Amino acid sequence: YRALPIPMRFPPEGIVLIGHLIAIGGAVGFAFSTHFWWAGILAMAGVAGNHVADMVDGTHARRTGQCRNGGELLDHFTDPLSFAYWMVGLSVSCGRLDLGIALVICIYATSVLTIIKAKIIGEFTLARFGPTEFKALLCLYGVAMAIVRCLDAQGKSSGVMATWFAGGLVALGVGQLIVNLVLAVRTVNR
């Protein structure tokens, strides 16, 4: 936060909006990642840029005395949207919208579960493999896709890679959702 030249009067909601727009750029990168080498880099930059904005908005709000419930609501509203954009972009890249739908459902189910659990127990907790780890995985995928796309002029490998990655994310997402649901029920019952 200290390294960024953010004016003190700039609203934290503006940082949320900028992060959200950066996430949209990342989704475009994912969508074209099987066609152009630079698209994988755009995807990685979109995810990383969104993550930086997501880390900075709350710090900026607290440091400048601009903490507002509306800003927190906006932040938590746009987070799953960003993930959904990336998953749709990923599914477009491999031509498998069914995988994109499954991924978006997993993201929103996880988000709803996290929010309801937080409301019941009065504490916001994340899973061991949470948003930060997922964003790191997406960044690595973007870089890997750029490298594969550079090495494979025909683009055959990149399409297969995108399909396997999206399918793997579906399996991971469903598995994690089931485990987290069981753990959340136990937690709220205590």
Tab-separated table of N, CA, C and O in Angstrom, residues 51 83 126-140 176:
chain	number	residue	atom	x	y	z
A	51	HIS	N	-5.982	-8.668	-7.573
A	51	HIS	CA	-5.588	-9.062	-6.222
A	51	HIS	C	-4.935	-7.896	-5.468
A	51	HIS	O	-5.225	-7.679	-4.290
A	83	PHE	N	-14.158	-13.626	-10.132
A	83	PHE	CA	-13.866	-15.044	-10.345
A	83	PHE	C	-14.759	-15.620	-11.443
A	83	PHE	O	-14.308	-16.418	-12.267
A	126	LEU	N	-11.909	-18.098	5.978
A	126	LEU	CA	-11.708	-18.638	4.633
A	126	LEU	C	-11.169	-20.059	4.728
A	126	LEU	O	-10.590	-20.450	5.734
A	127	ALA	N	-11.349	-20.790	3.650
A	127	ALA	CA	-10.836	-22.157	3.580
A	127	ALA	C	-9.321	-22.126	3.459
A	127	ALA	O	-8.719	-21.094	3.153
A	128	ARG	N	-8.693	-23.290	3.667
A	128	ARG	CA	-7.238	-23.366	3.535
A	128	ARG	C	-6.797	-23.002	2.123
A	128	ARG	O	-5.761	-22.398	1.921
A	129	PHE	N	-7.561	-23.452	1.140
A	129	PHE	CA	-7.303	-23.072	-0.241
A	129	PHE	C	-8.357	-22.035	-0.595
A	129	PHE	O	-9.443	-22.349	-1.055
A	130	GLY	N	-8.031	-20.768	-0.318
A	130	GLY	CA	-8.992	-19.688	-0.479
A	130	GLY	C	-8.730	-18.860	-1.722
A	130	GLY	O	-8.024	-19.278	-2.645
A	131	PRO	N	-9.278	-17.658	-1.742
A	131	PRO	CA	-9.166	-16.790	-2.924
A	131	PRO	C	-7.727	-16.453	-3.309
A	131	PRO	O	-7.398	-16.407	-4.493
A	132	THR	N	-6.864	-16.230	-2.336
A	132	THR	CA	-5.473	-15.876	-2.653
A	132	THR	C	-4.762	-17.025	-3.352
A	132	THR	O	-4.086	-16.830	-4.365
A	133	GLU	N	-4.933	-18.226	-2.835
A	133	GLU	CA	-4.305	-19.387	-3.453
A	133	GLU	C	-4.881	-19.654	-4.840
A	133	GLU	O	-4.149	-20.005	-5.770
A	134	PHE	N	-6.185	-19.468	-4.971
A	134	PHE	CA	-6.829	-19.678	-6.269
A	134	PHE	C	-6.321	-18.659	-7.292
A	134	PHE	O	-6.052	-18.997	-8.445
A	135	LYS	N	-6.158	-17.424	-6.868
A	135	LYS	CA	-5.618	-16.397	-7.770
A	135	LYS	C	-4.182	-16.716	-8.168
A	135	LYS	O	-3.799	-16.509	-9.321
A	136	ALA	N	-3.397	-17.231	-7.232
A	136	ALA	CA	-2.019	-17.618	-7.563
A	136	ALA	C	-2.022	-18.733	-8.597
A	136	ALA	O	-1.239	-18.705	-9.559
A	137	LEU	N	-2.914	-19.699	-8.447
A	137	LEU	CA	-3.040	-20.784	-9.420
A	137	LEU	C	-3.432	-20.249	-10.797
A	137	LEU	O	-2.875	-20.656	-11.820
A	138	LEU	N	-4.359	-19.304	-10.824
A	138	LEU	CA	-4.784	-18.713	-12.099
A	138	LEU	C	-3.649	-17.923	-12.753
A	138	LEU	O	-3.498	-17.955	-13.977
A	139	CYS	N	-2.859	-17.224	-11.944
A	139	CYS	CA	-1.702	-16.497	-12.490
A	139	CYS	C	-0.695	-17.464	-13.108
A	139	CYS	O	-0.190	-17.226	-14.212
A	140	LEU	N	-0.408	-18.546	-12.402
A	140	LEU	CA	0.517	-19.556	-12.933
A	140	LEU	C	-0.015	-20.143	-14.235
A	140	LEU	O	0.739	-20.355	-15.187
A	176	GLN	N	-13.950	-29.321	-2.940
A	176	GLN	CA	-13.761	-28.363	-1.851
A	176	GLN	C	-15.103	-27.879	-1.312
A	176	GLN	O	-15.260	-27.703	-0.107
